[in-house]
PDB file of C-alpha atoms and ligand atoms in Angstrom:
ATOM      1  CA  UNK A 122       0.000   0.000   0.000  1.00  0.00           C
ATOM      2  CA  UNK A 123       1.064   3.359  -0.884  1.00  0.00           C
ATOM      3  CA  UNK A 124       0.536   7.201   0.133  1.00  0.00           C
ATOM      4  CA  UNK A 125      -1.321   9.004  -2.540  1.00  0.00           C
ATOM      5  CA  UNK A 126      -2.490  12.350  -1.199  1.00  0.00           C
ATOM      6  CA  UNK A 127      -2.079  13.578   2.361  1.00  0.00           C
ATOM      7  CA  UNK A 128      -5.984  13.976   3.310  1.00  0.00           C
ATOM      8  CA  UNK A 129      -5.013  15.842   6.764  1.00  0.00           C
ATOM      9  CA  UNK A 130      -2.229  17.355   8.649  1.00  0.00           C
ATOM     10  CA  UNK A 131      -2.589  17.067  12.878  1.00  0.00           C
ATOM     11  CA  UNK A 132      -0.542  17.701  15.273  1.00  0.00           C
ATOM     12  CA  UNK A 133       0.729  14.440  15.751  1.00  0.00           C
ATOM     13  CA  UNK A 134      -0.020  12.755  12.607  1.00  0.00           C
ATOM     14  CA  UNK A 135      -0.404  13.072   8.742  1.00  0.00           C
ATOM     15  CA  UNK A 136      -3.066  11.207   7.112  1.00  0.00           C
ATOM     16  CA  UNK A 137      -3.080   9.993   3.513  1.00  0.00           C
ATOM     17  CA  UNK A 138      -5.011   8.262   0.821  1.00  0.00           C
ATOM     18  CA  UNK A 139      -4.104   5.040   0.163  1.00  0.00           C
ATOM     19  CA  UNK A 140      -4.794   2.568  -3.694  1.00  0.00           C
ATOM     20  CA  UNK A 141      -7.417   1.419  -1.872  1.00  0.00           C
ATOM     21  CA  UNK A 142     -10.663   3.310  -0.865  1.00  0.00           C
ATOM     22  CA  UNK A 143     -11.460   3.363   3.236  1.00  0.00           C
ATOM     23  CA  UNK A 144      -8.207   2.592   3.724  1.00  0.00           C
ATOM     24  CA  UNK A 145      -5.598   5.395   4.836  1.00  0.00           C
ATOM     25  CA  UNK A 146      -1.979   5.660   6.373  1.00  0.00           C
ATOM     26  CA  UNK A 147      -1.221   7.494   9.235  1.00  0.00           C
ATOM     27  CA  UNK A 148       2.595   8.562   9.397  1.00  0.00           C
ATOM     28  CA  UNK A 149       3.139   9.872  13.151  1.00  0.00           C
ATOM     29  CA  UNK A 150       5.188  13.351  12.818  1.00  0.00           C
ATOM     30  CA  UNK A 151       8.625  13.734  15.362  1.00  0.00           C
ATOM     31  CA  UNK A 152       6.207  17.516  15.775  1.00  0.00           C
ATOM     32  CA  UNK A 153       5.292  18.397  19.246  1.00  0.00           C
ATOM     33  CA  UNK A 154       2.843  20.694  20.859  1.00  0.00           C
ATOM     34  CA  UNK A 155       1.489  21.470  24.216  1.00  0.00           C
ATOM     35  CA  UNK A 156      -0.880  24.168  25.958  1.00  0.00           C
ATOM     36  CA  UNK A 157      -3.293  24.298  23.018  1.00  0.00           C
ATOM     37  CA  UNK A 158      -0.035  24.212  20.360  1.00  0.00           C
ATOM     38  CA  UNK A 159       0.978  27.508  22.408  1.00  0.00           C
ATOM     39  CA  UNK A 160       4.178  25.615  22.761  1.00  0.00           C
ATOM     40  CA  UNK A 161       5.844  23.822  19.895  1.00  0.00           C
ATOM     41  CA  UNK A 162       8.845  21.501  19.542  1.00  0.00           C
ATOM     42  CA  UNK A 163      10.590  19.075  17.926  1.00  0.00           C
ATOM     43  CA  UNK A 164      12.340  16.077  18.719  1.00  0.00           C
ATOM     44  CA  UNK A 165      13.860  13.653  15.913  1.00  0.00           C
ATOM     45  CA  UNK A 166      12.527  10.140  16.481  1.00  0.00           C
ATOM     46  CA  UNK A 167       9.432  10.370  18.583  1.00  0.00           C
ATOM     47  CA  UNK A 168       7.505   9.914  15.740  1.00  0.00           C
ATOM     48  CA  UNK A 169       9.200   6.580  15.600  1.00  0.00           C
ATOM     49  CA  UNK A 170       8.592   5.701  19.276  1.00  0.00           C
ATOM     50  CA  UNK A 171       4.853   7.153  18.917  1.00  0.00           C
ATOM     51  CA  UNK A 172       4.599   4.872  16.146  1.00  0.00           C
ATOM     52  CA  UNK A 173       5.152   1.415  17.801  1.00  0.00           C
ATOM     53  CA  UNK A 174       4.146   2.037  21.072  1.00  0.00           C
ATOM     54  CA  UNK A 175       0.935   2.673  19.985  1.00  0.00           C
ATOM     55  CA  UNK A 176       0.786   0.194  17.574  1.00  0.00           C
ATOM     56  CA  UNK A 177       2.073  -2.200  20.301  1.00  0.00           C
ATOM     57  CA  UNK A 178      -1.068  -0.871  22.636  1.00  0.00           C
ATOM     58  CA  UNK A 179      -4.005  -1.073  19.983  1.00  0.00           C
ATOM     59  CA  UNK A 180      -2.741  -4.646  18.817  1.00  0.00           C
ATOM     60  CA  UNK A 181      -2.956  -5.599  22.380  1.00  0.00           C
ATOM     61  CA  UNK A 182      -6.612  -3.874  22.649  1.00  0.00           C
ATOM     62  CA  UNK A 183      -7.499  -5.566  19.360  1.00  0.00           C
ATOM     63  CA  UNK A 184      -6.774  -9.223  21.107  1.00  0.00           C
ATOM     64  CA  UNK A 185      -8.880  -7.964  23.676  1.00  0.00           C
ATOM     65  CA  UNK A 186     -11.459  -7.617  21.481  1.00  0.00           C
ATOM     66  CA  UNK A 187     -12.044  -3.650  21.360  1.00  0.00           C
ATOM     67  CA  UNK A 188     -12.936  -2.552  18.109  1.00  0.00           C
ATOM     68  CA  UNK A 189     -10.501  -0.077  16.577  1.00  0.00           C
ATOM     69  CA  UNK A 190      -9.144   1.695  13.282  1.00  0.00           C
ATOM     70  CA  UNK A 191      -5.810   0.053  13.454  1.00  0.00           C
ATOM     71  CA  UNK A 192      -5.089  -2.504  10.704  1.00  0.00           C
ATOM     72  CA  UNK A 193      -1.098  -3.024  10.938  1.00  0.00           C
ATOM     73  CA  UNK A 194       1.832  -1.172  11.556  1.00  0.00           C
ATOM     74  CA  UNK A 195       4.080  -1.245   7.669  1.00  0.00           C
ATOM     75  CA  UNK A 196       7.144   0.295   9.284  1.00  0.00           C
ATOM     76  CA  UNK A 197       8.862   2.465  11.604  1.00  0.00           C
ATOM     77  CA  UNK A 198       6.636   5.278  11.411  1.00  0.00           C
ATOM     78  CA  UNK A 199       3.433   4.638   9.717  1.00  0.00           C
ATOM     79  CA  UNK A 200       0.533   2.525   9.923  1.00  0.00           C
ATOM     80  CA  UNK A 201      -2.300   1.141   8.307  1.00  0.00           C
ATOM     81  CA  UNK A 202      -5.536   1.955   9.565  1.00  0.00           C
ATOM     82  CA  UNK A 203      -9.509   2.285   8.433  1.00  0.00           C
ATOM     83  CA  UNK A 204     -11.490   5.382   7.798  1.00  0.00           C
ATOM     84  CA  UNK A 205     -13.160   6.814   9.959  1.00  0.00           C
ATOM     85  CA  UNK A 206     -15.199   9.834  10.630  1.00  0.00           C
ATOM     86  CA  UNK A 207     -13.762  10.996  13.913  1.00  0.00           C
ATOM     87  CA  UNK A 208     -16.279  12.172  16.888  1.00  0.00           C
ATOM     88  CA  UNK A 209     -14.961  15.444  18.187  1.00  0.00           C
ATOM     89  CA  UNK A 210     -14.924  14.015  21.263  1.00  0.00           C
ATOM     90  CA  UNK A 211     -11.469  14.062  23.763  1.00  0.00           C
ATOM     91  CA  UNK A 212     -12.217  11.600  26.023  1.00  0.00           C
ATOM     92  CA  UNK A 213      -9.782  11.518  28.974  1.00  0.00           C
ATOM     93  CA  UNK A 214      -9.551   8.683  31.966  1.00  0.00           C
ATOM     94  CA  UNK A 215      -7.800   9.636  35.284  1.00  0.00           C
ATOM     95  CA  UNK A 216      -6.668   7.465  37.773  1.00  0.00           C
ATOM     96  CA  UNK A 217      -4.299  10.410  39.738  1.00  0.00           C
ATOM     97  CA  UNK A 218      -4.815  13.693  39.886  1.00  0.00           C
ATOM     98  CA  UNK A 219      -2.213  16.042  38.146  1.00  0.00           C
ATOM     99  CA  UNK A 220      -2.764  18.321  34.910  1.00  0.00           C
ATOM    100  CA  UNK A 221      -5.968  20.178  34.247  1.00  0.00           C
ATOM    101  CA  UNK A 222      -8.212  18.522  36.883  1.00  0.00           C
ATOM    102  CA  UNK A 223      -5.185  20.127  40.185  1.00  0.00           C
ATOM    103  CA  UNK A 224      -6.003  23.412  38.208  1.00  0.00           C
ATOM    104  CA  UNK A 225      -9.681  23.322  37.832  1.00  0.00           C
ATOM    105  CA  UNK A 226     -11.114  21.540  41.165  1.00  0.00           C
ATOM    106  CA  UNK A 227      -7.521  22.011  43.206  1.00  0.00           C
ATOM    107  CA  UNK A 228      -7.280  18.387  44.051  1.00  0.00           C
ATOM    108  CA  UNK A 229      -3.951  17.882  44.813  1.00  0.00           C
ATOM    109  CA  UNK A 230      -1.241  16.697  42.355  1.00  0.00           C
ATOM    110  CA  UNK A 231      -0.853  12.740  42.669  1.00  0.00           C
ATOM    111  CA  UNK A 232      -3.757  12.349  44.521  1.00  0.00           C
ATOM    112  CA  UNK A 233      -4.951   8.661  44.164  1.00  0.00           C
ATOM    113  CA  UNK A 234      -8.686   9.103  42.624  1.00  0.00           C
ATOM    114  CA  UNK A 235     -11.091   6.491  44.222  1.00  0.00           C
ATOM    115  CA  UNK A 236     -12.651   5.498  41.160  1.00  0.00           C
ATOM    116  CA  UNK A 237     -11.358   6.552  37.095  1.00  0.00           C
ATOM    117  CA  UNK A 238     -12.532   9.583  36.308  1.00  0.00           C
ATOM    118  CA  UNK A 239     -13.550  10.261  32.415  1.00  0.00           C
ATOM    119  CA  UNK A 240     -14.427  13.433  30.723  1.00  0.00           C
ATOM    120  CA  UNK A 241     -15.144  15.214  27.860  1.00  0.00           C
ATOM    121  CA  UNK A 242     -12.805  17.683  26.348  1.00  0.00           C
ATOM    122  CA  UNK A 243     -14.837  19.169  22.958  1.00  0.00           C
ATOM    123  CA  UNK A 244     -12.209  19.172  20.382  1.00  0.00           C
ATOM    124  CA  UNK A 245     -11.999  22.273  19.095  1.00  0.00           C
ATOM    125  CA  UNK A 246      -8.711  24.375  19.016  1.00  0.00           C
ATOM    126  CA  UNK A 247     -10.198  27.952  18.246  1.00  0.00           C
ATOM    127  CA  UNK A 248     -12.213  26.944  21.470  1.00  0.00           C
ATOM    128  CA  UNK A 249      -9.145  25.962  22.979  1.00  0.00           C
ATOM    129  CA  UNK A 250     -10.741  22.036  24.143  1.00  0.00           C
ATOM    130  CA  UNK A 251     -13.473  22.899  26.338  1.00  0.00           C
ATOM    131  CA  UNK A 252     -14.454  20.344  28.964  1.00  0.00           C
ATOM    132  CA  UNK A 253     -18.314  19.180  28.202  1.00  0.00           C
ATOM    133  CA  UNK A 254     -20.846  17.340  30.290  1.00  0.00           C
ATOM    134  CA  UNK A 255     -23.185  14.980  28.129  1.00  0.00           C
ATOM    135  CA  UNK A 256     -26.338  17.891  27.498  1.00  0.00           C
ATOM    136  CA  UNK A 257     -23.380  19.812  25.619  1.00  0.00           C
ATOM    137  CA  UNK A 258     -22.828  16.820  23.548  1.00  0.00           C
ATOM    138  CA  UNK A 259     -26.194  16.456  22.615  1.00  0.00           C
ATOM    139  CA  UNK A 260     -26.764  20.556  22.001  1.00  0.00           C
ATOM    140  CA  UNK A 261     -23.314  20.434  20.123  1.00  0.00           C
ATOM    141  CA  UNK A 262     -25.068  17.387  17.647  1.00  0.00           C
ATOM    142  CA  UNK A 263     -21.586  15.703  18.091  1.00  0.00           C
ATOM    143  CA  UNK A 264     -23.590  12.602  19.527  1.00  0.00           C
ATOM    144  CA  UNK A 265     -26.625  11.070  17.708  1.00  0.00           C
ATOM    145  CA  UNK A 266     -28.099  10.103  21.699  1.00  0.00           C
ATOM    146  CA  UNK A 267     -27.279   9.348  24.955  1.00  0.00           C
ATOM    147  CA  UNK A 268     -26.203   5.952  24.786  1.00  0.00           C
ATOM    148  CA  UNK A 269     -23.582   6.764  22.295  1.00  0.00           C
ATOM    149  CA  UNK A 270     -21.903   9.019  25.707  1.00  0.00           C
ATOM    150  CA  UNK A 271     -22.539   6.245  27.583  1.00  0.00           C
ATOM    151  CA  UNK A 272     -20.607   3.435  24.960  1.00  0.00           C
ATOM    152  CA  UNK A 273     -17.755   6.004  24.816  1.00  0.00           C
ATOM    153  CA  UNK A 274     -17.654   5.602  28.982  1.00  0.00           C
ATOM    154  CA  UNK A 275     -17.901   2.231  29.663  1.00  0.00           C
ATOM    155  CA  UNK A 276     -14.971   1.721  26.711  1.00  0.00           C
ATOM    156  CA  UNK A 277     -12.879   4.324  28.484  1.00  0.00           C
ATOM    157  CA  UNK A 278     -13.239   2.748  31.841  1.00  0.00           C
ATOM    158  CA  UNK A 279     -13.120  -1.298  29.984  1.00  0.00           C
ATOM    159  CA  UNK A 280      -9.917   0.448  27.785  1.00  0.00           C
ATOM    160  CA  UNK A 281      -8.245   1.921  31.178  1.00  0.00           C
ATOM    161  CA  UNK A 282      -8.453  -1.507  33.247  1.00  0.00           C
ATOM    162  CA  UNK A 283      -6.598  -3.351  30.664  1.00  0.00           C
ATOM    163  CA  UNK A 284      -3.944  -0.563  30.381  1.00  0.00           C
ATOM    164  CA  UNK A 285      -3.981   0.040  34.113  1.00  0.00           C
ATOM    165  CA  UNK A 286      -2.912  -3.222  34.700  1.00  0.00           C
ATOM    166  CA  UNK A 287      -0.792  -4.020  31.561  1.00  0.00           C
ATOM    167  CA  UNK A 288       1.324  -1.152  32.581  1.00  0.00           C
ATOM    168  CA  UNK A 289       1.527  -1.634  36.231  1.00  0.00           C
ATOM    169  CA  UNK A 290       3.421  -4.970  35.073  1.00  0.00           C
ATOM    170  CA  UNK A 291       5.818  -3.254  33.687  1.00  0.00           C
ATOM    171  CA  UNK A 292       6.238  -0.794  36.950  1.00  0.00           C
ATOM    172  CA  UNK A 293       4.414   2.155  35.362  1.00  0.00           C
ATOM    173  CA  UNK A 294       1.751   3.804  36.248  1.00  0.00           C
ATOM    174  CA  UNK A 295      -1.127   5.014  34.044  1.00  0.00           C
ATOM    175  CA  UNK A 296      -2.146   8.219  35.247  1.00  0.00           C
ATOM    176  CA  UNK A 297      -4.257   9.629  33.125  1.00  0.00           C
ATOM    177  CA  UNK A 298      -4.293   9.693  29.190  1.00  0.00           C
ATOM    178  CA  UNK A 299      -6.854  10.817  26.376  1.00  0.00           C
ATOM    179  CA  UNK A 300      -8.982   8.440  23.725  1.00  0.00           C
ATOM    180  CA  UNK A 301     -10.738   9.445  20.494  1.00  0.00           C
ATOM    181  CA  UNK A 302     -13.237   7.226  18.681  1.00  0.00           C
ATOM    182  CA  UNK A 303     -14.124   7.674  15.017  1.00  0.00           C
ATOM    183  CA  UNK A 304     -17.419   6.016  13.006  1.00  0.00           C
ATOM    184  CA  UNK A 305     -16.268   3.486  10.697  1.00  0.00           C
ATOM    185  CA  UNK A 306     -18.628   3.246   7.665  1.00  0.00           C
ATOM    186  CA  UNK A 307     -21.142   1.186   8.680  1.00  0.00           C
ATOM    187  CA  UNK A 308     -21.604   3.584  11.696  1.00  0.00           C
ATOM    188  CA  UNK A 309     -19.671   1.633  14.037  1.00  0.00           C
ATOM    189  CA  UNK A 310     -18.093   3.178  16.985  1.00  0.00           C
ATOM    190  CA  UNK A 311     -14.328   2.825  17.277  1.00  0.00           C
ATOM    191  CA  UNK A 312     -11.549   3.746  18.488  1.00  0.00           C
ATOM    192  CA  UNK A 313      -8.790   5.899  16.769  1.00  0.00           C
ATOM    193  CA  UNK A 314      -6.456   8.153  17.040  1.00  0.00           C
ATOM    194  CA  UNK A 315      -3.347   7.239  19.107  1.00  0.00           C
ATOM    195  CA  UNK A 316      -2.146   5.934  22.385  1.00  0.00           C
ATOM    196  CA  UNK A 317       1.639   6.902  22.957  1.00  0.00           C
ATOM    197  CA  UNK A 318       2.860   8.798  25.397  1.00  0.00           C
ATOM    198  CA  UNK A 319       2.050  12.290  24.002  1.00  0.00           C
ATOM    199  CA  UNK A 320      -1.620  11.168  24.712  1.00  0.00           C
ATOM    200  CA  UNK A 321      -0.836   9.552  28.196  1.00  0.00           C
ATOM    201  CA  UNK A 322       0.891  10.321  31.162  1.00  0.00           C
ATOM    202  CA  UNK A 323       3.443   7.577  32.581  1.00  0.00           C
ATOM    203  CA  UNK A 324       5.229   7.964  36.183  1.00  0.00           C
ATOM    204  CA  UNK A 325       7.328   5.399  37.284  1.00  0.00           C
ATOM    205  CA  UNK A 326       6.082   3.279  39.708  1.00  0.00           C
ATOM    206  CA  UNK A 327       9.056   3.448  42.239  1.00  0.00           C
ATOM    207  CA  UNK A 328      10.684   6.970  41.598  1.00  0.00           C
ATOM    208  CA  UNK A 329       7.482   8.928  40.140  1.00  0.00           C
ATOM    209  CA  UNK A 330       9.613   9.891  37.239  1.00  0.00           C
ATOM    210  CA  UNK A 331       7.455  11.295  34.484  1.00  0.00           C
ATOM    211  CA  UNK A 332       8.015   9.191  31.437  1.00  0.00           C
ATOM    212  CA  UNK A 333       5.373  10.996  28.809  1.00  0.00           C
ATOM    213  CA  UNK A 334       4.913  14.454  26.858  1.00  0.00           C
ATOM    214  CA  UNK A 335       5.079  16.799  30.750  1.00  0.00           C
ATOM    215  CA  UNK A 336       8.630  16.216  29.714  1.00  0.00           C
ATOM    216  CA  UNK A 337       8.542  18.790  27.117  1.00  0.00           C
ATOM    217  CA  UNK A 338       5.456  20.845  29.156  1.00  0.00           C
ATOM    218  CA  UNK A 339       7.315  21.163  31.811  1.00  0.00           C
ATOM    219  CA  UNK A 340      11.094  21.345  30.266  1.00  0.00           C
ATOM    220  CA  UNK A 341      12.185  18.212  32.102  1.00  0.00           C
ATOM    221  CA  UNK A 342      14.727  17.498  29.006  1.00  0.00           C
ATOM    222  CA  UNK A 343      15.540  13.557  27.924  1.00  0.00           C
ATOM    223  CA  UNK A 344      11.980  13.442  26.393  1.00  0.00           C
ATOM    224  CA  UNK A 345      13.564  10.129  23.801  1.00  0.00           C
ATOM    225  CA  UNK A 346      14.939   8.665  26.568  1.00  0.00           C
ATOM    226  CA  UNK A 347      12.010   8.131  28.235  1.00  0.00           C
ATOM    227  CA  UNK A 348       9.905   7.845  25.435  1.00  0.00           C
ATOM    228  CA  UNK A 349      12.009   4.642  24.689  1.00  0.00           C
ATOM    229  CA  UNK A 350      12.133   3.895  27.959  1.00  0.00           C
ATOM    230  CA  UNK A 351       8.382   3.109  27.706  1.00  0.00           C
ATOM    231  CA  UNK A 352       8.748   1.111  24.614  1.00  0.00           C
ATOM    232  CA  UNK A 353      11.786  -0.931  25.902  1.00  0.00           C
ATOM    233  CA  UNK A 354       9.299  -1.631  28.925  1.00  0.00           C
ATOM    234  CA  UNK A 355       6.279  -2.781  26.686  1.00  0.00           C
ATOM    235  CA  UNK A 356       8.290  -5.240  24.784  1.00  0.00           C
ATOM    236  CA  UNK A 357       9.777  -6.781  27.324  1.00  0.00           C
TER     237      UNK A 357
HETATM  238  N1  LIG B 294      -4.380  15.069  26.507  1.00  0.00           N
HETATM  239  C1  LIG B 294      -4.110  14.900  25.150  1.00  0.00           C
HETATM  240  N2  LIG B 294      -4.456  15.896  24.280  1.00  0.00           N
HETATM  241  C2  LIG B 294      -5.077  17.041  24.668  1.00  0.00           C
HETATM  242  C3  LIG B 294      -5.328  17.217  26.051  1.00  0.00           C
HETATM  243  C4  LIG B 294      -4.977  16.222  26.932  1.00  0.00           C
HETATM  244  O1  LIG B 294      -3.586  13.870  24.742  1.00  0.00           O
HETATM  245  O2  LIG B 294      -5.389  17.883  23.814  1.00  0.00           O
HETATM  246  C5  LIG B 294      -4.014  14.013  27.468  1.00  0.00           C
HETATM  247  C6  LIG B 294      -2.819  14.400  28.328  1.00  0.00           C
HETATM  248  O3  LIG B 294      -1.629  13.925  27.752  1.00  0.00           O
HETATM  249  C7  LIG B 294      -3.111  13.694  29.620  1.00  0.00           C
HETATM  250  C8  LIG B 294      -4.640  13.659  29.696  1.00  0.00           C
HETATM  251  O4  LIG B 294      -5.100  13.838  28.358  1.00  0.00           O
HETATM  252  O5  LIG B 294      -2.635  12.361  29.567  1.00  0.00           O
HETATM  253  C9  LIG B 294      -5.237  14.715  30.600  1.00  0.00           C
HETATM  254  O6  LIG B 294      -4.717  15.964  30.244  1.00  0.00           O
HETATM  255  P1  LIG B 294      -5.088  17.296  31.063  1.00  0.00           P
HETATM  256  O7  LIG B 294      -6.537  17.556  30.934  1.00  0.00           O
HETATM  257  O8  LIG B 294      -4.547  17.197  32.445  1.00  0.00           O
HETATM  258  O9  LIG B 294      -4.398  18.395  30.217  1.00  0.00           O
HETATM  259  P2  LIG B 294      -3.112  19.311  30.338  1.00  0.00           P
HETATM  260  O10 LIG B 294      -2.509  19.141  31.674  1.00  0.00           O
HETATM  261  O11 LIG B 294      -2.284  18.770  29.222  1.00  0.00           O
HETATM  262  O12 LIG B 294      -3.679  20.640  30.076  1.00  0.00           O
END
């Protein structure tokens, strides 16, 4: 399969057409952005590292039996995957309290939450991601009814316990990261997008080391390092 026409630039990935119709590649860009792409960077090979850890994740999701976009991974840096129409929908899952939700409710940083917390972030940059409660969705039209919210939800919370505990295996924690879900052609809910960690948030379960994208938020440096880090941790 080759690229024929890139269909859509992000911020993390480039979509293209592909020979065949429904059927696109996503190349995942070394690009990176933070505080509502306030802040930009670059790193060489993150892309790279992007590219199979979340491969790695949505095969193991796949097995699982989740339903997702991902078809195969063809090399280092881009991957196969289905159309799909995607719901402007970021829906995050929290298991500790840092980012966004110490800021907005001032619960404090690493707090252990007693149950996983998901919300909804509308995606819209000009908006700059507004968090939404389900009567936004519906005014919005970004939902065709309420059990659509509540499908998104329960695969959050189903998606979280297997990566919860996948990643505690390999002495990480999962502290909080962000899903999106596209509608495949027949309609079908699935999910999409990415799961690396620019979209998550890794600490490490002894030290508390950060291991995700607060390393270029917050200017920690070594962002490949533990980028890799992750990945040599997945595989083995
Ligand atoms: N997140 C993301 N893209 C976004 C916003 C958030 O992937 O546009 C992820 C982020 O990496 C973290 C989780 O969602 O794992 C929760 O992020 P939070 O709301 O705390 O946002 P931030 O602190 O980045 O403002």
């Amino acid at each position: 399969m080759n690229k024929i026409k890139m269909l859509y630039e992000g911020k993390g990935k480039k979509l293209y057409s592909t020979e065949k119709k429904g059927i696109l590649i996503a190349e995942f860009k070394d690009d990176l952005t933070a505080f509502n792409a306030e802040k930009k960077g670059s790193e060489s090979g993150k892309g790279e590292l992007n590219c199979k850890i979340s491969s790695f994740l949505f095969e193991m999701l796949e097995k699982k039996g989740f339903k997702t976009h991902y078809i195969k991974r063809i090399d280092s840096q881009n991957i196969l995957c289905k159309q799909v129409k995607i719901i402007p929908i970021e829906v995050v899952t929290r298991n500790v309290a840092t980012g966004s939700l110490t800021k907005r409710l001032g619960i404090k940083e690493g707090t252990i939450l007693p149950f996983a917390l998901v919300e909804f972030y509308y995606k819209d940059d000009a908006l700059g991601d507004p968090i939404i409660n389900d009567d936004h969705c519906k005014l919005l039209g970004i939902i065709q009814n309420c059990e659509e919210l509540d499908f998104l939800r329960s695969q959050a919370k189903q998606i979280n316990s297997v990566l919860k505990d996948f990643f505690d295996s390999k002495n990480l924690k999962l502290i909080d990261f962000k899903l999106e879900f596209g509608r495949d052609t027949e309609g079908n809910i699935v999910l999409a997008d990415e799961i690396s960690p620019d979209s998550c948030r890794f600490w490490d379960k002894d030290t508390n080391e950060k291991l995700d994208k607060d390393r270029f938020r917050q200017d920690l440096g070594n962002l490949k390092l533990a980028y890799q880090e992750v990945l040599n941790r997945i595989m083995a």
